[in-house]
Amino acid sequence: MSDLINKKTQEVDAVITRYLPKEEGLASTVINAMNYSINVGGKRIRPMLMMETYRMFSGADGGETLGRFMAAIEMIHTYSLCHDDLPAMDNDDLRRGMPSTHAKFGEAMGILAGDALLNYAFEVAIGSFFANDRGTGAAAGPADRTVRIAKALSILAKKAGIYGMIAGQVADIEAEDKEPSEVTQQTIDFIHENKTAAMIESSLMIGATLAGADDEQILTMEQIGSDVGLAFQIRDDILDVTGGDALGKPIGSDERNGKATYVTLNGLDKAIDDVKKLTESAVSKLSQLPGSGNKSGKFLSELIESLAIRDR
Amino acid sequence: MSDLINKKTQEVDAVITRYLPKEEGLASTVINAMNYSINVGGKRIRPMLMMETYRMFSGADGGETLGRFMAAIEMIHTYSLCHDDLPAMDNDDLRRGMPSTHAKFGEAMGILAGDALLNYAFEVAIGSFFANDRGTGAAAGPADRTVRIAKALSILAKKAGIYGMIAGQVADIEAEDKEPSEVTQQTIDFIHENKTAAMIESSLMIGATLAGADDEQILTMEQIGSDVGLAFQIRDDILDVTGGDALGKPIGSDERNGKATYVTLNGLDKAIDDVKKLTESAVSKLSQLPGSGNKSGKFLSELIESLAIRDR
């Protein structure tokens, strides 16, 4: 499985690279900083989930429009890391073992690179309207295609904003200012659902939307994304306790920072058990969908299972 | 004229208010900060230019789609001010005589409020696809309408990003690190064209696009926006020297900060003369366009002239 994931990661990287801006002109410093942040070695989970969901539903590889949205979701994810790492936020000088964007380019460029990635994500995704792949999804006509792109843009914006990722980030920052004992399970759930799960939901929903899935199927993908996202974040909290220096930050940093996590609230055993349950729930929902038996459906299912036991 | 501008400002304010997010939920702090930043007393020039351009070309008032794009352009302008004022950028605690966003809500919320405004701008503008005004512009059918919205989104993203406003901001930050004598007229022009003019071009082009103007007319609006934007920024530099405490920052702050401006490079007399010439050029181009003789066309022309002699 890990060989296949490596191959898919390379495939995703090649797609994203196609949409990175050229490092030229009087703004080249910020473009350098954008591309550095994107290329610093992410796992590409979000665009990979989007790509395979698209393929599962459509049975086709996907053209320029899919590629643009894959690049956009990774750009938005990357901007959120750039800004999270800033001195006024988590103040991390390292990200995946490398200097974080502001540590390498200075604080002003750390802010501007994040802004630029968020804006450019929309610029690239909006470019889908003028893309060459006349048929997005199986047998989509021009009118259908436009509606799908409009819906996908709407999901992209909503899940990244104040009703999605940003809401989670705000709640997270505010929770850090509290005593760990004051942070409730409800708050932790809200943070995980929005800060982490929203962008995974977005990836799955956009893949399905561009492939022409119906509203009920898109809703199922959202629920799968919620399961996978929560499991993903709990796994992160577990790895912070049990090890995995490949995360790029010291083991036990949450605990030393006095941060309430899923593990501090529920204990390690329950956390491990919940990751397992959430993963089973996601895989079970996926198996009900058309296409789940094809190559991409099977890969998606295995990818979700592998995320639950990942060590970085 | 100033009475009419006040009336139009109120009209624009009412439109923008309709699209501001409700201050509720676990992310309410950042929503407070967004709305504070928007409501701190901007002149609303960009949405006003967009609204009147739309009306000049279409002869109609404009519905939900126009309103969404008006709100979006003001949100993007406001996010840029939020981030400009941050300690790592211009480090301004005051904006229009009031505490800047980070000064009031803390630095983390200053960053997040900016991020949230940029993201929400796209969220609101993308919502146009699902808006009720079936006919955007005079007699636009559904297919036409979709194309216009897609084009308008594309302009919105491009002019705000690394080929527009952000490029200007990056060049501005880098110019500040140089000796004033090292900053060339070419660099100052690049900064003004991108940091200031791009968003004014965007406003005029989007107004025209949504109203159904043709490509040549949209290009003319871009050129008018360039003239108006450069004149606007030179006027700002002039006011910094000659007075106008209503700008909300101390007179002569550019000079004390050792900042190269249009005025330090060209002298006050040439600067005043160039504002006049750019304004005449803009008004002359406008007068060639269909609709320039109607109420909105005349207002636009007078608004552009009044910006050239504004004292705040």
Coordinates of C-alpha atoms in Angstrom, one line a residue:
Chain A
M1 CA 0.0 0.0 0.0
S2 CA 2.7 2.5 0.9
D3 CA 4.3 2.1 -2.6
L4 CA 0.9 2.9 -4.2
I5 CA 0.5 5.9 -1.9
N6 CA 4.0 7.1 -2.9
K7 CA 3.1 6.8 -6.6
K8 CA -0.2 8.7 -6.1
T9 CA 1.7 11.4 -4.1
Q10 CA 4.0 11.9 -7.1
E11 CA 1.0 12.0 -9.4
V12 CA -0.6 14.7 -7.2
D13 CA 2.7 16.6 -7.0
A14 CA 2.9 16.7 -10.8
V15 CA -0.6 18.2 -11.0
I16 CA 0.0 20.8 -8.3
T17 CA 3.3 21.9 -9.8
R18 CA 1.4 22.7 -13.0
Y19 CA -0.5 25.4 -11.2
L20 CA 2.3 27.0 -9.2
P21 CA 3.1 30.6 -10.1
K22 CA 6.3 31.5 -11.9
E23 CA 8.9 33.1 -9.7
E24 CA 9.4 36.4 -11.6
G25 CA 8.7 40.1 -11.5
L26 CA 8.8 42.6 -8.6
A27 CA 6.7 40.3 -6.4
S28 CA 9.0 37.3 -6.9
T29 CA 10.0 37.2 -3.2
V30 CA 6.4 36.3 -2.2
I31 CA 6.1 33.8 -5.0
N32 CA 9.3 32.1 -3.8
A33 CA 7.8 32.0 -0.4
M34 CA 4.5 30.5 -1.7
N35 CA 6.3 27.8 -3.7
Y36 CA 8.7 27.0 -0.8
S37 CA 5.7 26.5 1.5
I38 CA 3.9 24.2 -1.0
N39 CA 7.0 22.2 -1.7
V40 CA 8.2 21.6 1.8
G41 CA 6.9 18.0 1.8
G42 CA 3.2 17.7 2.6
K43 CA 1.5 14.4 2.4
R44 CA -0.9 15.7 -0.2
I45 CA -3.8 13.9 1.5
R46 CA -6.5 16.4 0.6
P47 CA -5.8 16.6 -3.2
M48 CA -5.3 12.8 -3.2
L49 CA -8.7 12.3 -1.6
M50 CA -10.3 14.7 -4.1
M51 CA -8.7 13.0 -7.1
E52 CA -9.7 9.5 -6.1
T53 CA -13.2 10.5 -5.2
Y54 CA -13.6 12.1 -8.6
R55 CA -12.3 8.9 -10.2
M56 CA -14.5 6.6 -8.1
F57 CA -17.7 8.4 -9.1
S58 CA -16.8 9.2 -12.7
G59 CA -14.7 6.2 -13.8
A60 CA -12.5 8.8 -15.6
D61 CA -9.1 10.2 -14.8
G62 CA -10.2 13.9 -14.6
G63 CA -8.9 16.8 -16.6
E64 CA -7.8 20.4 -16.1
T65 CA -10.8 21.4 -13.8
L66 CA -10.0 18.6 -11.3
G67 CA -6.3 19.6 -11.4
R68 CA -7.1 23.2 -10.7
F69 CA -9.3 22.3 -7.6
M70 CA -6.6 19.8 -6.4
A71 CA -4.0 22.6 -6.5
A72 CA -6.4 25.0 -4.9
I73 CA -7.2 22.8 -1.9
E74 CA -3.5 22.2 -1.2
M75 CA -2.8 26.0 -1.5
I76 CA -5.5 26.7 1.1
H77 CA -4.2 24.0 3.4
T78 CA -0.7 25.5 3.0
Y79 CA -1.8 29.1 3.6
S80 CA -3.4 27.9 6.9
L81 CA 0.0 26.3 8.0
C82 CA 1.9 29.5 7.0
H83 CA -0.3 31.6 9.2
D84 CA -0.6 29.1 12.0
D85 CA 3.2 29.1 12.4
L86 CA 3.4 32.9 12.7
P87 CA 4.8 34.3 16.0
A88 CA 1.4 35.7 17.0
M89 CA -0.2 32.3 16.5
D90 CA 1.6 29.0 17.3
N91 CA 5.1 30.6 16.9
D92 CA 6.6 27.5 15.2
D93 CA 10.0 28.0 13.5
L94 CA 9.9 24.4 12.2
R95 CA 7.4 22.7 9.9
R96 CA 8.0 19.1 8.8
G97 CA 11.6 19.5 10.0
M98 CA 12.3 22.5 7.8
P99 CA 12.2 26.3 8.6
S100 CA 8.6 27.5 8.5
T101 CA 7.8 30.2 6.0
H102 CA 8.1 33.2 8.3
A103 CA 11.4 31.7 9.8
K104 CA 12.9 31.5 6.3
F105 CA 11.4 34.6 4.6
G106 CA 10.6 37.0 7.5
E107 CA 7.4 37.7 9.3
A108 CA 6.0 40.1 6.7
M109 CA 6.5 37.6 3.9
G110 CA 5.1 34.8 6.1
I111 CA 1.8 36.8 6.3
L112 CA 1.9 37.8 2.6
A113 CA 2.7 34.3 1.3
G114 CA -0.3 33.0 3.2
D115 CA -2.6 35.8 1.8
A116 CA -1.2 35.1 -1.7
L117 CA -1.8 31.3 -1.4
L118 CA -5.4 31.8 -0.3
N119 CA -6.1 34.3 -3.1
Y120 CA -4.3 32.3 -5.7
A121 CA -6.2 29.2 -4.7
F122 CA -9.4 30.9 -5.8
E123 CA -7.7 32.4 -8.8
V124 CA -6.7 28.9 -10.0
A125 CA -10.0 27.3 -9.2
I126 CA -12.0 30.1 -10.8
G127 CA -9.9 29.5 -13.9
S128 CA -11.8 26.2 -14.3
F129 CA -14.6 28.1 -16.1
F130 CA -12.2 28.9 -18.9
A131 CA -10.5 25.4 -18.9
N132 CA -10.2 23.1 -21.9
D133 CA -11.9 20.0 -20.5
R134 CA -15.3 20.5 -21.9
G135 CA -16.6 17.4 -20.2
T136 CA -16.0 17.4 -16.5
G137 CA -17.2 14.1 -15.2
A138 CA -18.8 11.4 -17.3
A139 CA -20.7 13.0 -20.2
A140 CA -21.2 16.4 -18.7
G141 CA -22.5 19.0 -21.1
P142 CA -21.3 22.7 -20.9
A143 CA -24.3 23.8 -18.8
D144 CA -23.8 20.9 -16.3
R145 CA -20.1 21.6 -16.2
T146 CA -20.7 25.2 -15.2
V147 CA -23.1 24.3 -12.4
R148 CA -20.6 21.7 -11.0
I149 CA -17.8 24.3 -11.0
A150 CA -20.0 26.9 -9.3
K151 CA -21.0 24.3 -6.6
A152 CA -17.4 23.2 -6.1
L153 CA -16.3 26.8 -5.7
S154 CA -19.0 27.3 -3.1
I155 CA -17.9 24.3 -1.1
L156 CA -14.2 25.4 -1.4
A157 CA -15.0 28.8 0.1
K158 CA -17.4 27.7 2.7
K159 CA -15.3 24.9 4.2
A160 CA -12.2 27.1 4.4
G161 CA -13.9 30.1 6.0
I162 CA -15.7 31.3 9.1
Y163 CA -18.1 28.4 8.9
G164 CA -15.2 25.9 8.5
M165 CA -11.5 26.0 8.9
I166 CA -11.1 29.5 10.2
A167 CA -13.8 28.9 12.9
G168 CA -11.8 26.0 14.1
Q169 CA -8.6 28.0 14.2
V170 CA -10.3 30.8 16.2
A171 CA -11.7 28.3 18.7
D172 CA -8.3 26.7 18.9
I173 CA -6.5 30.0 19.6
E174 CA -9.0 30.9 22.3
A175 CA -8.9 27.5 23.9
E176 CA -5.1 27.9 24.2
D177 CA -5.6 30.9 26.4
K178 CA -7.7 28.9 28.9
E179 CA -6.6 26.4 31.6
P180 CA -6.7 22.9 30.0
S181 CA -9.3 22.0 32.7
E182 CA -11.7 24.6 31.3
V183 CA -11.6 23.2 27.8
T184 CA -14.6 20.9 27.2
Q185 CA -15.0 17.9 24.9
Q186 CA -17.6 20.0 23.0
T187 CA -14.9 22.6 22.3
I188 CA -12.3 20.0 21.2
D189 CA -14.9 18.5 18.9
F190 CA -15.8 21.9 17.4
I191 CA -12.1 22.6 16.8
H192 CA -11.4 19.2 15.2
E193 CA -14.6 19.3 13.1
N194 CA -13.7 22.8 11.7
K195 CA -9.9 23.1 11.8
T196 CA -9.2 19.7 10.5
A197 CA -12.3 17.8 9.2
A198 CA -13.8 20.7 7.2
M199 CA -11.0 20.7 4.6
I200 CA -11.1 16.9 4.3
E201 CA -14.9 17.1 3.8
S202 CA -14.3 19.8 1.2
S203 CA -11.8 17.6 -0.7
L204 CA -14.2 14.6 -0.9
M205 CA -17.3 16.8 -1.7
I206 CA -15.5 18.7 -4.5
G207 CA -14.3 15.4 -6.0
A208 CA -17.8 14.1 -6.0
T209 CA -19.4 17.3 -7.2
L210 CA -17.1 17.7 -10.2
A211 CA -17.7 14.0 -11.1
G212 CA -21.5 14.7 -11.2
A213 CA -22.5 12.9 -8.0
D214 CA -26.0 13.8 -6.7
D215 CA -26.8 15.8 -3.6
E216 CA -27.3 12.8 -1.4
Q217 CA -24.0 11.2 -2.5
I218 CA -22.2 14.5 -1.8
L219 CA -23.8 14.6 1.7
T220 CA -22.5 11.1 2.3
M221 CA -19.0 12.2 1.2
E222 CA -19.3 15.1 3.7
Q223 CA -20.1 12.6 6.5
I224 CA -17.2 10.4 5.5
G225 CA -15.0 13.4 5.5
S226 CA -16.1 14.3 9.1
D227 CA -15.3 10.7 10.3
V228 CA -11.9 10.7 8.5
G229 CA -11.0 14.3 9.7
L230 CA -11.8 13.5 13.3
A231 CA -9.9 10.3 13.2
F232 CA -7.0 12.1 11.5
Q233 CA -6.8 14.8 14.3
I234 CA -7.1 12.3 17.1
R235 CA -4.3 10.3 15.5
D236 CA -2.2 13.5 15.5
D237 CA -2.9 13.9 19.2
I238 CA -2.0 10.2 19.8
L239 CA 1.3 10.6 17.9
D240 CA 2.2 13.7 19.9
V241 CA 2.1 11.4 23.0
T242 CA 3.5 8.1 21.7
G243 CA 6.1 9.3 19.3
G244 CA 6.7 9.9 15.6
D245 CA 9.4 12.5 15.3
A246 CA 8.7 12.6 11.6
L247 CA 5.8 14.9 12.5
G248 CA 8.5 17.6 12.6
K249 CA 7.8 18.8 16.1
P250 CA 9.1 17.4 19.5
I251 CA 7.2 14.5 21.1
G252 CA 5.0 15.7 23.9
S253 CA 4.9 19.3 22.8
D254 CA 1.2 19.6 23.3
E255 CA 1.5 18.4 26.9
R256 CA 4.4 20.7 27.6
N257 CA 2.4 23.6 26.1
G258 CA -0.4 22.7 28.6
K259 CA -2.7 22.1 25.6
A260 CA -6.0 20.1 26.1
T261 CA -6.2 17.5 23.5
Y262 CA -8.5 14.5 22.7
V263 CA -5.9 12.3 24.5
T264 CA -5.6 14.4 27.6
L265 CA -9.5 14.5 27.9
N266 CA -10.2 10.9 27.1
G267 CA -7.0 8.9 27.7
L268 CA -4.9 7.0 25.2
D269 CA -7.0 3.8 25.0
K270 CA -10.3 5.5 24.2
A271 CA -8.5 7.7 21.7
I272 CA -7.1 4.7 19.9
D273 CA -10.4 3.0 20.0
D274 CA -12.3 6.0 18.6
V275 CA -9.9 6.4 15.7
K276 CA -10.7 2.7 14.9
K277 CA -14.5 3.3 15.1
L278 CA -14.5 6.5 13.1
T279 CA -12.4 4.8 10.4
E280 CA -14.8 1.8 10.3
S281 CA -17.7 4.1 10.0
A282 CA -16.1 6.0 7.1
V283 CA -15.2 2.8 5.2
S284 CA -18.7 1.4 5.8
K285 CA -20.4 4.5 4.4
L286 CA -18.0 4.5 1.4
S287 CA -18.9 0.9 0.6
Q288 CA -22.5 1.8 0.0
L289 CA -21.6 4.3 -2.8
P290 CA -21.5 3.5 -6.6
G291 CA -18.0 3.1 -7.7
S292 CA -16.7 1.9 -4.3
G293 CA -15.9 -1.5 -5.9
N294 CA -13.7 0.0 -8.6
K295 CA -10.0 0.6 -8.4
S296 CA -10.3 4.2 -7.0
G297 CA -13.0 3.2 -4.6
K298 CA -10.8 0.4 -3.2
F299 CA -7.8 2.7 -3.0
L300 CA -9.8 5.4 -1.1
S301 CA -10.9 2.8 1.4
E302 CA -7.4 1.6 1.9
L303 CA -6.1 5.1 2.1
I304 CA -8.6 6.0 4.9
E305 CA -7.5 2.8 6.8
S306 CA -3.8 3.6 6.4
L307 CA -4.4 7.2 7.8
A308 CA -5.7 5.7 11.0
I309 CA -2.5 3.9 11.7
R310 CA 0.0 6.3 10.2
D311 CA 3.1 7.1 12.2
R312 CA 3.7 10.6 10.9
Chain B
M1 CA -21.7 67.0 -4.9
S2 CA -20.7 66.1 -1.4
D3 CA -24.3 65.7 -0.4
L4 CA -24.8 63.3 -3.3
I5 CA -21.7 61.3 -2.4
N6 CA -22.9 61.1 1.2
K7 CA -26.2 59.7 0.0
K8 CA -24.5 57.2 -2.2
T9 CA -22.2 56.2 0.7
Q10 CA -25.2 55.4 2.7
E11 CA -26.7 53.4 -0.1
V12 CA -23.5 51.4 -0.4
D13 CA -23.3 50.9 3.3
A14 CA -26.8 49.4 3.3
V15 CA -25.8 47.0 0.6
I16 CA -22.6 45.9 2.3
T17 CA -24.4 45.4 5.6
R18 CA -26.7 42.9 4.0
Y19 CA -23.7 40.6 3.4
L20 CA -21.9 40.9 6.7
P21 CA -21.7 37.6 8.7
K22 CA -23.8 37.3 11.9
E23 CA -21.7 37.6 15.1
E24 CA -22.5 34.2 16.7
G25 CA -21.1 30.8 17.4
L26 CA -17.6 29.7 18.7
A27 CA -15.9 31.9 16.0
S28 CA -17.8 35.0 17.0
T29 CA -14.6 36.9 18.1
V30 CA -13.2 36.8 14.5
I31 CA -16.6 37.8 13.1
N32 CA -16.7 40.8 15.5
A33 CA -13.3 41.7 14.3
M34 CA -14.3 41.4 10.6
N35 CA -17.3 43.6 11.1
Y36 CA -15.5 46.1 13.2
S37 CA -12.9 46.5 10.4
I38 CA -15.5 46.9 7.8
N39 CA -17.5 49.4 9.8
V40 CA -14.7 51.6 10.9
G41 CA -15.6 54.3 8.4
G42 CA -14.2 53.7 4.9
K43 CA -15.1 56.0 2.1
R44 CA -16.6 53.0 0.1
I45 CA -15.0 54.3 -3.1
R46 CA -14.5 50.9 -4.7
P47 CA -18.1 49.5 -4.3
M48 CA -19.4 53.0 -5.2
L49 CA -17.4 53.0 -8.5
M50 CA -18.6 49.4 -9.2
M51 CA -22.3 50.3 -8.6
E52 CA -22.3 53.4 -10.7
T53 CA -20.4 51.7 -13.5
Y54 CA -22.9 48.9 -13.5
R55 CA -25.7 51.5 -13.7
M56 CA -24.0 53.6 -16.4
F57 CA -23.7 50.5 -18.7
S58 CA -27.0 48.8 -17.9
G59 CA -29.4 51.7 -17.1
A60 CA -30.7 49.5 -14.3
D61 CA -30.1 49.6 -10.5
G62 CA -28.6 46.2 -10.1
G63 CA -29.8 43.3 -7.9
E64 CA -28.3 40.7 -5.6
T65 CA -25.3 39.8 -7.8
L66 CA -24.1 43.4 -8.0
G67 CA -24.6 43.7 -4.2
R68 CA -22.5 40.6 -3.5
F69 CA -19.6 41.8 -5.6
M70 CA -19.8 45.3 -4.0
A71 CA -19.6 43.7 -0.6
A72 CA -16.7 41.4 -1.8
I73 CA -14.6 44.2 -3.1
E74 CA -14.9 46.2 0.1
M75 CA -14.1 43.0 2.2
I76 CA -10.9 42.5 0.1
H77 CA -9.9 46.2 0.5
T78 CA -10.6 45.9 4.3
Y79 CA -8.5 42.7 4.7
S80 CA -5.6 44.4 3.0
L81 CA -5.8 47.2 5.6
C82 CA -6.0 44.7 8.5
H83 CA -2.9 43.0 7.4
D84 CA -1.0 46.2 6.3
D85 CA -1.5 47.5 9.9
L86 CA 0.0 44.5 11.6
P87 CA 3.2 44.9 13.6
A88 CA 5.3 42.9 11.1
M89 CA 4.0 45.2 8.2
D90 CA 3.4 49.0 8.8
N91 CA 2.8 48.6 12.5
D92 CA -0.1 51.1 12.7
D93 CA -2.2 51.1 15.8
L94 CA -4.6 53.7 14.3
R95 CA -6.7 53.5 11.2
R96 CA -9.0 56.4 10.3
G97 CA -8.5 57.7 13.8
M98 CA -9.7 54.4 15.5
P99 CA -7.8 51.5 16.9
S100 CA -6.7 49.2 14.0
T101 CA -8.0 45.7 14.1
H102 CA -4.9 44.1 15.7
A103 CA -4.7 46.9 18.2
K104 CA -8.3 46.3 19.3
F105 CA -8.5 42.5 19.0
G106 CA -4.9 41.3 19.4
E107 CA -2.4 40.3 16.7
A108 CA -3.7 36.7 16.2
M109 CA -7.3 38.0 15.6
G110 CA -5.8 40.8 13.3
I111 CA -4.3 38.1 11.1
L112 CA -7.4 35.8 11.3
A113 CA -9.9 38.7 10.6
G114 CA -7.9 39.5 7.5
D115 CA -7.9 35.9 6.3
A116 CA -11.6 35.6 7.1
L117 CA -12.5 38.8 5.1
L118 CA -10.5 37.6 2.1
N119 CA -12.1 34.1 2.2
Y120 CA -15.6 35.5 2.9
A121 CA -15.3 38.0 0.0
F122 CA -15.0 35.0 -2.4
E123 CA -17.8 33.1 -0.5
V124 CA -20.2 36.0 -0.9
A125 CA -19.2 36.7 -4.5
I126 CA -19.5 33.0 -5.5
G127 CA -22.9 33.0 -3.9
S128 CA -24.0 35.1 -7.0
F129 CA -24.4 31.9 -9.0
F130 CA -27.2 30.9 -6.7
A131 CA -28.7 34.4 -6.4
N132 CA -32.3 35.4 -7.3
D133 CA -31.6 38.1 -9.8
R134 CA -32.1 36.0 -12.9
G135 CA -31.3 38.9 -15.2
T136 CA -28.0 40.5 -14.3
G137 CA -27.6 43.5 -16.6
A138 CA -30.2 44.5 -19.2
A139 CA -31.9 41.4 -20.6
A140 CA -29.3 38.9 -19.7
G141 CA -30.4 35.3 -20.0
P142 CA -29.3 32.6 -17.6
A143 CA -26.3 31.4 -19.7
D144 CA -25.1 35.0 -20.2
R145 CA -25.5 35.7 -16.5
T146 CA -23.3 32.7 -15.6
V147 CA -20.5 33.8 -18.0
R148 CA -20.6 37.3 -16.6
I149 CA -20.3 36.1 -13.0
A150 CA -17.4 33.8 -13.9
K151 CA -15.6 36.7 -15.6
A152 CA -16.2 39.0 -12.7
L153 CA -14.9 36.4 -10.2
S154 CA -11.8 36.0 -12.4
I155 CA -11.2 39.8 -12.4
L156 CA -11.8 39.9 -8.6
A157 CA -9.2 37.2 -7.9
K158 CA -6.6 38.4 -10.3
K159 CA -6.6 42.1 -9.4
A160 CA -6.3 41.2 -5.6
G161 CA -3.5 38.6 -5.9
I162 CA 0.1 38.2 -7.0
Y163 CA -0.6 39.9 -10.3
G164 CA -2.3 42.8 -8.6
M165 CA -2.7 44.2 -5.1
I166 CA -0.4 41.7 -3.3
A167 CA 2.4 42.3 -5.8
G168 CA 2.2 46.0 -5.0
Q169 CA 2.3 45.3 -1.2
V170 CA 5.3 43.1 -1.6
A171 CA 7.2 45.7 -3.7
D172 CA 6.1 48.4 -1.1
I173 CA 7.5 46.4 1.8
E174 CA 10.7 45.7 0.0
A175 CA 11.1 49.4 -1.0
E176 CA 10.8 50.4 2.7
D177 CA 13.9 48.4 3.5
K178 CA 15.9 50.4 0.9
E179 CA 17.4 53.9 1.2
P180 CA 14.9 56.4 -0.3
S181 CA 17.5 57.3 -2.9
E182 CA 17.6 53.7 -4.2
V183 CA 13.9 53.7 -4.9
T184 CA 13.2 54.5 -8.6
Q185 CA 10.2 56.1 -10.2
Q186 CA 9.6 52.7 -11.9
T187 CA 9.3 51.0 -8.5
I188 CA 6.9 53.7 -7.2
D189 CA 4.8 53.4 -10.4
F190 CA 4.7 49.6 -10.0
I191 CA 3.6 49.9 -6.3
H192 CA 0.9 52.5 -7.1
E193 CA -0.4 50.5 -10.1
N194 CA -0.7 47.3 -8.1
K195 CA -1.2 48.3 -4.5
T196 CA -3.8 51.0 -5.2
A197 CA -4.9 51.1 -8.8
A198 CA -5.5 47.3 -9.3
M199 CA -8.5 47.3 -6.9
I200 CA -10.0 50.4 -8.5
E201 CA -9.6 48.8 -12.0
S202 CA -11.3 45.7 -10.5
S203 CA -14.2 47.7 -9.3
L204 CA -14.8 49.4 -12.6
M205 CA -14.2 46.3 -14.7
I206 CA -16.6 44.1 -12.6
G207 CA -19.3 46.8 -12.7
A208 CA -19.0 46.8 -16.5
T209 CA -18.7 43.0 -16.8
L210 CA -21.9 42.3 -14.8
A211 CA -23.8 44.9 -16.8
G212 CA -22.8 43.1 -20.0
A213 CA -20.2 45.5 -21.4
D214 CA -18.1 44.1 -24.3
D215 CA -14.4 43.3 -23.9
E216 CA -13.2 46.6 -25.4
Q217 CA -15.4 48.6 -23.0
I218 CA -14.1 46.6 -20.1
L219 CA -10.5 47.3 -21.2
T220 CA -11.4 51.0 -21.3
M221 CA -12.7 50.8 -17.8
E222 CA -9.4 49.1 -16.8
Q223 CA -7.5 52.1 -18.3
I224 CA -9.8 54.6 -16.5
G225 CA -9.2 52.6 -13.3
S226 CA -5.4 52.9 -13.8
D227 CA -5.6 56.7 -14.2
V228 CA -7.9 57.1 -11.2
G229 CA -5.9 54.8 -9.0
L230 CA -2.6 56.5 -9.8
A231 CA -4.2 59.9 -9.2
F232 CA -5.7 58.6 -6.0
Q233 CA -2.4 57.4 -4.6
I234 CA -0.5 60.6 -5.6
R235 CA -3.2 62.6 -3.9
D236 CA -2.6 60.5 -0.8
D237 CA 1.1 61.3 -1.0
I238 CA 0.3 65.0 -1.4
L239 CA -2.1 65.0 1.6
D240 CA 0.7 63.5 3.7
V241 CA 2.8 66.6 3.0
T242 CA 0.2 69.4 2.9
G243 CA -2.1 68.3 5.7
G244 CA -5.5 66.6 6.1
D245 CA -5.4 65.1 9.5
A246 CA -8.6 63.3 8.7
L247 CA -6.5 60.7 6.9
G248 CA -6.1 59.4 10.5
K249 CA -2.3 59.4 10.5
P250 CA 0.0 62.3 11.4
I251 CA 1.0 64.8 8.7
G252 CA 4.4 64.1 7.3
S253 CA 4.6 60.5 8.5
D254 CA 5.9 59.2 5.2
E255 CA 8.8 61.8 5.3
R256 CA 9.6 61.0 8.9
N257 CA 9.6 57.3 8.1
G258 CA 12.1 58.1 5.3
K259 CA 9.7 56.8 2.7
A260 CA 10.2 57.5 -0.9
T261 CA 6.9 58.8 -2.4
Y262 CA 5.7 60.3 -5.6
V263 CA 6.1 63.7 -4.0
T264 CA 9.6 63.2 -2.7
L265 CA 10.7 62.0 -6.2
N266 CA 8.9 64.6 -8.3
G267 CA 8.2 67.6 -6.1
L268 CA 4.8 68.9 -5.0
D269 CA 4.1 71.0 -8.1
K270 CA 4.5 68.1 -10.6
A271 CA 2.6 65.8 -8.3
I272 CA -0.4 68.2 -8.2
D273 CA -0.2 68.7 -12.0
D274 CA 0.0 64.9 -12.6
V275 CA -3.1 64.3 -10.5
K276 CA -4.9 66.8 -12.7
K277 CA -3.7 65.2 -16.0
L278 CA -4.6 61.7 -14.9
T279 CA -8.0 62.8 -13.8
E280 CA -8.6 64.6 -17.1
S281 CA -7.5 61.5 -19.0
A282 CA -9.9 59.3 -17.0
V283 CA -12.9 61.6 -17.5
S284 CA -12.1 62.0 -21.2
K285 CA -12.0 58.2 -21.8
L286 CA -15.3 57.8 -19.8
S287 CA -17.0 60.4 -22.0
Q288 CA -16.5 58.1 -25.0
L289 CA -18.5 55.3 -23.5
P290 CA -22.2 54.5 -24.0
G291 CA -24.2 55.6 -20.9
S292 CA -21.7 58.3 -20.0
G293 CA -24.4 60.9 -20.5
N294 CA -26.9 59.3 -18.2
K295 CA -27.2 60.1 -14.5
S296 CA -24.7 57.4 -13.4
G297 CA -22.2 58.3 -16.1
K298 CA -22.3 62.0 -15.0
F299 CA -22.0 61.0 -11.3
L300 CA -19.0 58.8 -12.1
S301 CA -17.3 61.6 -13.9
E302 CA -17.9 64.0 -11.0
L303 CA -16.8 61.4 -8.4
I304 CA -13.5 60.9 -10.2
E305 CA -13.0 64.7 -10.3
S306 CA -13.8 65.1 -6.6
L307 CA -11.3 62.3 -5.7
A308 CA -8.6 64.4 -7.3
I309 CA -9.2 67.3 -4.9
R310 CA -10.2 65.4 -1.8
D311 CA -8.8 66.5 1.5
R312 CA -9.0 63.2 3.3

